[in-house]
């Protein structure tokens, strides 16, 4: 995933009501957005890939899989896309469920043009933020993948706050060898100080733990 991609983000519209779907498509295109419309959850799910930047304008109540069910499936499959839920009927419980699942907004039809545009722009901005964060995470992971087993062992000691003398004793090597290992790790990770090394490694480890927890939660 490349945050510098020039691919124009798309507003994906999923609504079983054909006139509404066509009206939304025309309105969003008039606002300058690229739009792709679908009549149901199944057709969108078959089409969508995580590499496609954009947001999802999603009707809650549809025949077959509802909008909430579609979004829950996307989350379960690890496909994170900002969603603006739509419904023709106000329903507090639906609104709460939508917001808890990560939706940007919950709109009751009919909604005005300015509100729709604002919510869509917010959703696209969130998608861009997520993708930039993912790109940065992947870039750090690529650098960490350059480390061999000895590098990783040494890095674990560094993260634990061990001194060169303590590491040398535990690894049965000289302090000079520890310094050489540390210098090699810093070179591979592209950092010039211990502070940068710790910031990069600790930050990445925290992000990894958060991602793992989120993934496990989706699988419950």
Short mmCIF file of N, CA and C in Angstrom, two decimals, residues 67-170:
data_model
loop_
_atom_site.label_atom_id
_atom_site.label_comp_id
_atom_site.label_asym_id
_atom_site.label_seq_id
_atom_site.Cartn_x
_atom_site.Cartn_y
_atom_site.Cartn_z
N UNK A 67 -26.73 -3.38 5.88
CA UNK A 67 -25.52 -2.59 5.87
C UNK A 67 -24.62 -2.89 7.06
N UNK A 68 -25.23 -3.05 8.23
CA UNK A 68 -24.45 -3.36 9.43
C UNK A 68 -23.77 -4.73 9.31
N UNK A 69 -24.48 -5.70 8.73
CA UNK A 69 -23.90 -7.03 8.56
C UNK A 69 -22.74 -7.00 7.57
N UNK A 70 -22.90 -6.20 6.51
CA UNK A 70 -21.81 -6.06 5.55
C UNK A 70 -20.58 -5.47 6.21
N UNK A 71 -20.78 -4.42 7.00
CA UNK A 71 -19.64 -3.76 7.62
C UNK A 71 -18.96 -4.67 8.65
N UNK A 72 -19.75 -5.42 9.38
CA UNK A 72 -19.18 -6.37 10.34
C UNK A 72 -18.34 -7.42 9.62
N UNK A 73 -18.79 -7.84 8.43
CA UNK A 73 -18.03 -8.82 7.66
C UNK A 73 -16.72 -8.23 7.15
N UNK A 74 -16.78 -6.97 6.72
CA UNK A 74 -15.57 -6.29 6.26
C UNK A 74 -14.54 -6.23 7.40
N UNK A 75 -15.01 -5.85 8.59
CA UNK A 75 -14.12 -5.78 9.75
C UNK A 75 -13.55 -7.15 10.08
N UNK A 76 -14.38 -8.16 10.02
CA UNK A 76 -13.94 -9.53 10.33
C UNK A 76 -12.86 -9.97 9.36
N UNK A 77 -12.97 -9.53 8.10
CA UNK A 77 -12.01 -9.91 7.08
C UNK A 77 -10.79 -8.99 7.05
N UNK A 78 -10.73 -8.05 8.00
CA UNK A 78 -9.59 -7.15 8.07
C UNK A 78 -9.62 -6.04 7.04
N UNK A 79 -10.78 -5.74 6.49
CA UNK A 79 -10.92 -4.68 5.49
C UNK A 79 -11.50 -3.44 6.18
N UNK A 80 -10.64 -2.49 6.45
CA UNK A 80 -11.07 -1.29 7.17
C UNK A 80 -11.34 -0.16 6.18
N UNK A 81 -12.59 0.27 6.13
CA UNK A 81 -12.97 1.37 5.24
C UNK A 81 -13.93 2.29 6.00
N UNK A 82 -13.72 3.61 5.96
CA UNK A 82 -14.65 4.51 6.64
C UNK A 82 -16.05 4.43 6.03
N UNK A 83 -17.05 4.42 6.89
CA UNK A 83 -18.43 4.24 6.43
C UNK A 83 -19.33 5.37 6.90
N UNK A 84 -20.19 5.82 6.00
CA UNK A 84 -21.28 6.71 6.35
C UNK A 84 -22.56 5.90 6.15
N UNK A 85 -23.21 5.53 7.25
CA UNK A 85 -24.43 4.74 7.16
C UNK A 85 -25.63 5.63 6.84
N UNK A 86 -26.55 5.10 6.04
CA UNK A 86 -27.78 5.83 5.69
C UNK A 86 -28.98 4.96 6.05
N UNK A 87 -30.07 5.62 6.45
CA UNK A 87 -31.32 4.91 6.70
C UNK A 87 -32.49 5.84 6.47
N UNK A 88 -33.60 5.26 6.04
CA UNK A 88 -34.81 6.05 5.85
C UNK A 88 -35.61 6.14 7.14
N UNK A 89 -35.20 5.42 8.17
CA UNK A 89 -35.94 5.38 9.42
C UNK A 89 -34.99 5.61 10.60
N UNK A 90 -35.30 6.60 11.39
CA UNK A 90 -34.46 6.88 12.56
C UNK A 90 -34.56 5.69 13.52
N UNK A 91 -33.42 5.23 13.99
CA UNK A 91 -33.39 4.10 14.91
C UNK A 91 -32.17 4.26 15.80
N UNK A 92 -32.42 4.55 17.07
CA UNK A 92 -31.32 4.82 18.00
C UNK A 92 -30.39 3.63 18.12
N UNK A 93 -30.93 2.42 18.23
CA UNK A 93 -30.09 1.24 18.41
C UNK A 93 -29.19 1.03 17.20
N UNK A 94 -29.73 1.27 16.01
CA UNK A 94 -28.92 1.14 14.80
C UNK A 94 -27.80 2.18 14.79
N UNK A 95 -28.15 3.39 15.20
CA UNK A 95 -27.16 4.47 15.22
C UNK A 95 -26.01 4.11 16.16
N UNK A 96 -26.35 3.60 17.33
CA UNK A 96 -25.33 3.22 18.31
C UNK A 96 -24.45 2.11 17.75
N UNK A 97 -25.08 1.10 17.14
CA UNK A 97 -24.32 -0.01 16.58
C UNK A 97 -23.40 0.47 15.47
N UNK A 98 -23.90 1.39 14.65
CA UNK A 98 -23.11 1.91 13.54
C UNK A 98 -21.89 2.65 14.04
N UNK A 99 -22.08 3.53 15.02
CA UNK A 99 -20.97 4.32 15.52
C UNK A 99 -19.95 3.45 16.24
N UNK A 100 -20.41 2.43 16.96
CA UNK A 100 -19.48 1.54 17.65
C UNK A 100 -18.64 0.74 16.67
N UNK A 101 -19.18 0.48 15.49
CA UNK A 101 -18.45 -0.31 14.51
C UNK A 101 -17.44 0.53 13.74
N UNK A 102 -17.40 1.82 14.00
CA UNK A 102 -16.39 2.67 13.36
C UNK A 102 -16.92 3.57 12.28
N UNK A 103 -18.23 3.67 12.13
CA UNK A 103 -18.80 4.53 11.11
C UNK A 103 -18.45 5.98 11.36
N UNK A 104 -18.31 6.73 10.29
CA UNK A 104 -18.05 8.16 10.42
C UNK A 104 -19.31 8.88 10.85
N UNK A 105 -20.44 8.49 10.31
CA UNK A 105 -21.69 9.19 10.60
C UNK A 105 -22.87 8.27 10.33
N UNK A 106 -23.99 8.66 10.84
CA UNK A 106 -25.25 7.94 10.64
C UNK A 106 -26.26 8.97 10.14
N UNK A 107 -26.66 8.86 8.89
CA UNK A 107 -27.52 9.86 8.26
C UNK A 107 -28.92 9.32 8.02
N UNK A 108 -29.90 10.14 8.34
CA UNK A 108 -31.29 9.76 8.07
C UNK A 108 -31.74 10.41 6.77
N UNK A 109 -32.27 9.60 5.85
CA UNK A 109 -32.79 10.12 4.59
C UNK A 109 -34.11 10.87 4.84
N UNK A 110 -34.37 11.95 4.13
CA UNK A 110 -33.46 12.62 3.19
C UNK A 110 -32.50 13.53 3.95
N UNK A 111 -31.28 13.65 3.45
CA UNK A 111 -30.29 14.53 4.07
C UNK A 111 -29.91 15.60 3.05
N UNK A 112 -29.45 16.73 3.57
CA UNK A 112 -29.14 17.83 2.66
C UNK A 112 -27.76 17.66 2.04
N UNK A 113 -27.55 18.35 0.94
CA UNK A 113 -26.32 18.23 0.15
C UNK A 113 -25.08 18.59 0.97
N UNK A 114 -25.13 19.67 1.72
CA UNK A 114 -23.94 20.12 2.44
C UNK A 114 -23.53 19.12 3.52
N UNK A 115 -24.52 18.53 4.21
CA UNK A 115 -24.20 17.54 5.24
C UNK A 115 -23.58 16.30 4.61
N UNK A 116 -24.15 15.86 3.50
CA UNK A 116 -23.62 14.70 2.80
C UNK A 116 -22.17 14.94 2.36
N UNK A 117 -21.93 16.09 1.75
CA UNK A 117 -20.58 16.39 1.28
C UNK A 117 -19.58 16.45 2.43
N UNK A 118 -20.01 17.07 3.53
CA UNK A 118 -19.13 17.16 4.70
C UNK A 118 -18.75 15.79 5.22
N UNK A 119 -19.74 14.90 5.34
CA UNK A 119 -19.48 13.56 5.88
C UNK A 119 -18.60 12.75 4.94
N UNK A 120 -18.83 12.88 3.65
CA UNK A 120 -18.02 12.14 2.68
C UNK A 120 -16.58 12.63 2.72
N UNK A 121 -16.38 13.94 2.78
CA UNK A 121 -15.02 14.48 2.82
C UNK A 121 -14.30 14.04 4.10
N UNK A 122 -15.03 14.01 5.22
CA UNK A 122 -14.44 13.54 6.47
C UNK A 122 -14.04 12.07 6.35
N UNK A 123 -14.89 11.28 5.72
CA UNK A 123 -14.60 9.85 5.57
C UNK A 123 -13.39 9.64 4.67
N UNK A 124 -13.29 10.39 3.60
CA UNK A 124 -12.14 10.25 2.70
C UNK A 124 -10.85 10.71 3.38
N UNK A 125 -10.95 11.75 4.20
CA UNK A 125 -9.78 12.21 4.95
C UNK A 125 -9.32 11.14 5.94
N UNK A 126 -10.28 10.46 6.57
CA UNK A 126 -9.95 9.40 7.52
C UNK A 126 -9.29 8.23 6.79
N UNK A 127 -9.81 7.89 5.62
CA UNK A 127 -9.22 6.81 4.84
C UNK A 127 -7.78 7.15 4.47
N UNK A 128 -7.56 8.40 4.06
CA UNK A 128 -6.21 8.83 3.70
C UNK A 128 -5.27 8.73 4.92
N UNK A 129 -5.78 9.12 6.08
CA UNK A 129 -4.99 9.04 7.32
C UNK A 129 -4.64 7.59 7.64
N UNK A 130 -5.63 6.70 7.54
CA UNK A 130 -5.39 5.28 7.81
C UNK A 130 -4.34 4.71 6.86
N UNK A 131 -4.43 5.06 5.59
CA UNK A 131 -3.51 4.52 4.60
C UNK A 131 -2.09 5.03 4.79
N UNK A 132 -1.97 6.29 5.17
CA UNK A 132 -0.64 6.84 5.45
C UNK A 132 -0.02 6.14 6.66
N UNK A 133 -0.84 5.89 7.68
CA UNK A 133 -0.35 5.19 8.87
C UNK A 133 0.07 3.77 8.52
N UNK A 134 -0.72 3.11 7.68
CA UNK A 134 -0.41 1.74 7.26
C UNK A 134 0.89 1.71 6.46
N UNK A 135 1.08 2.70 5.60
CA UNK A 135 2.29 2.77 4.79
C UNK A 135 3.53 2.96 5.66
N UNK A 136 3.41 3.83 6.67
CA UNK A 136 4.53 4.07 7.58
C UNK A 136 4.84 2.81 8.39
N UNK A 137 3.80 2.12 8.85
CA UNK A 137 3.99 0.88 9.61
C UNK A 137 4.70 -0.16 8.74
N UNK A 138 4.27 -0.30 7.49
CA UNK A 138 4.87 -1.28 6.59
C UNK A 138 6.33 -0.95 6.31
N UNK A 139 6.64 0.35 6.19
CA UNK A 139 8.01 0.76 5.92
C UNK A 139 8.93 0.38 7.08
N UNK A 140 8.46 0.58 8.31
CA UNK A 140 9.26 0.20 9.49
C UNK A 140 9.41 -1.32 9.54
N UNK A 141 8.31 -2.03 9.23
CA UNK A 141 8.38 -3.49 9.25
C UNK A 141 9.40 -4.01 8.24
N UNK A 142 9.47 -3.38 7.07
CA UNK A 142 10.45 -3.77 6.06
C UNK A 142 11.88 -3.63 6.60
N UNK A 143 12.13 -2.56 7.35
CA UNK A 143 13.47 -2.36 7.93
C UNK A 143 13.75 -3.39 9.03
N UNK A 144 12.74 -3.67 9.85
CA UNK A 144 12.93 -4.66 10.92
C UNK A 144 13.18 -6.05 10.34
N UNK A 145 12.60 -6.31 9.18
CA UNK A 145 12.80 -7.62 8.55
C UNK A 145 14.25 -7.84 8.10
N UNK A 146 15.02 -6.76 8.04
CA UNK A 146 16.43 -6.87 7.66
C UNK A 146 17.29 -7.42 8.81
N UNK A 147 16.74 -7.41 10.02
CA UNK A 147 17.50 -7.86 11.18
C UNK A 147 17.59 -9.39 11.22
N UNK A 148 18.78 -9.89 11.55
CA UNK A 148 18.92 -11.33 11.72
C UNK A 148 18.64 -11.71 13.17
N UNK A 149 18.78 -12.99 13.50
CA UNK A 149 18.43 -13.45 14.85
C UNK A 149 19.28 -12.77 15.93
N UNK A 150 20.58 -12.59 15.67
CA UNK A 150 21.44 -11.95 16.65
C UNK A 150 21.05 -10.48 16.85
N UNK A 151 20.69 -9.83 15.73
CA UNK A 151 20.23 -8.44 15.82
C UNK A 151 18.98 -8.34 16.69
N UNK A 152 18.05 -9.25 16.46
CA UNK A 152 16.79 -9.21 17.21
C UNK A 152 17.03 -9.48 18.69
N UNK A 153 17.92 -10.41 18.98
CA UNK A 153 18.24 -10.72 20.37
C UNK A 153 18.83 -9.49 21.05
N UNK A 154 19.74 -8.82 20.35
CA UNK A 154 20.36 -7.62 20.91
C UNK A 154 19.34 -6.50 21.06
N UNK A 155 18.46 -6.35 20.08
CA UNK A 155 17.44 -5.31 20.14
C UNK A 155 16.51 -5.52 21.33
N UNK A 156 16.17 -6.78 21.62
CA UNK A 156 15.31 -7.07 22.77
C UNK A 156 15.98 -6.61 24.08
N UNK A 157 17.27 -6.84 24.17
CA UNK A 157 18.00 -6.39 25.37
C UNK A 157 18.02 -4.86 25.45
N UNK A 158 18.23 -4.21 24.31
CA UNK A 158 18.23 -2.75 24.28
C UNK A 158 16.88 -2.20 24.72
N UNK A 159 15.80 -2.81 24.24
CA UNK A 159 14.46 -2.36 24.60
C UNK A 159 14.16 -2.60 26.08
N UNK A 160 14.84 -3.59 26.63
CA UNK A 160 14.65 -3.88 28.06
C UNK A 160 15.50 -2.98 28.94
N UNK A 161 16.32 -2.12 28.31
CA UNK A 161 17.13 -1.17 29.07
C UNK A 161 18.44 -1.73 29.59
N UNK A 162 18.90 -2.85 29.04
CA UNK A 162 20.14 -3.46 29.49
C UNK A 162 21.35 -2.60 29.08
N UNK A 163 22.34 -2.51 29.94
CA UNK A 163 23.58 -1.80 29.62
C UNK A 163 24.46 -2.67 28.73
N UNK A 164 25.45 -2.04 28.09
CA UNK A 164 26.39 -2.80 27.26
C UNK A 164 27.09 -3.89 28.08
N UNK A 165 27.47 -3.54 29.30
CA UNK A 165 28.18 -4.50 30.15
C UNK A 165 27.29 -5.69 30.48
N UNK A 166 26.00 -5.41 30.82
CA UNK A 166 25.07 -6.49 31.16
C UNK A 166 24.79 -7.37 29.94
N UNK A 167 24.63 -6.72 28.77
CA UNK A 167 24.37 -7.49 27.56
C UNK A 167 25.57 -8.37 27.22
N UNK A 168 26.77 -7.82 27.36
CA UNK A 168 27.97 -8.59 27.06
C UNK A 168 28.05 -9.83 27.94
N UNK A 169 27.72 -9.68 29.21
CA UNK A 169 27.75 -10.81 30.13
C UNK A 169 26.71 -11.86 29.77
N UNK A 170 25.54 -11.43 29.41
CA UNK A 170 24.45 -12.37 29.10
C UNK A 170 24.65 -13.04 27.75
#
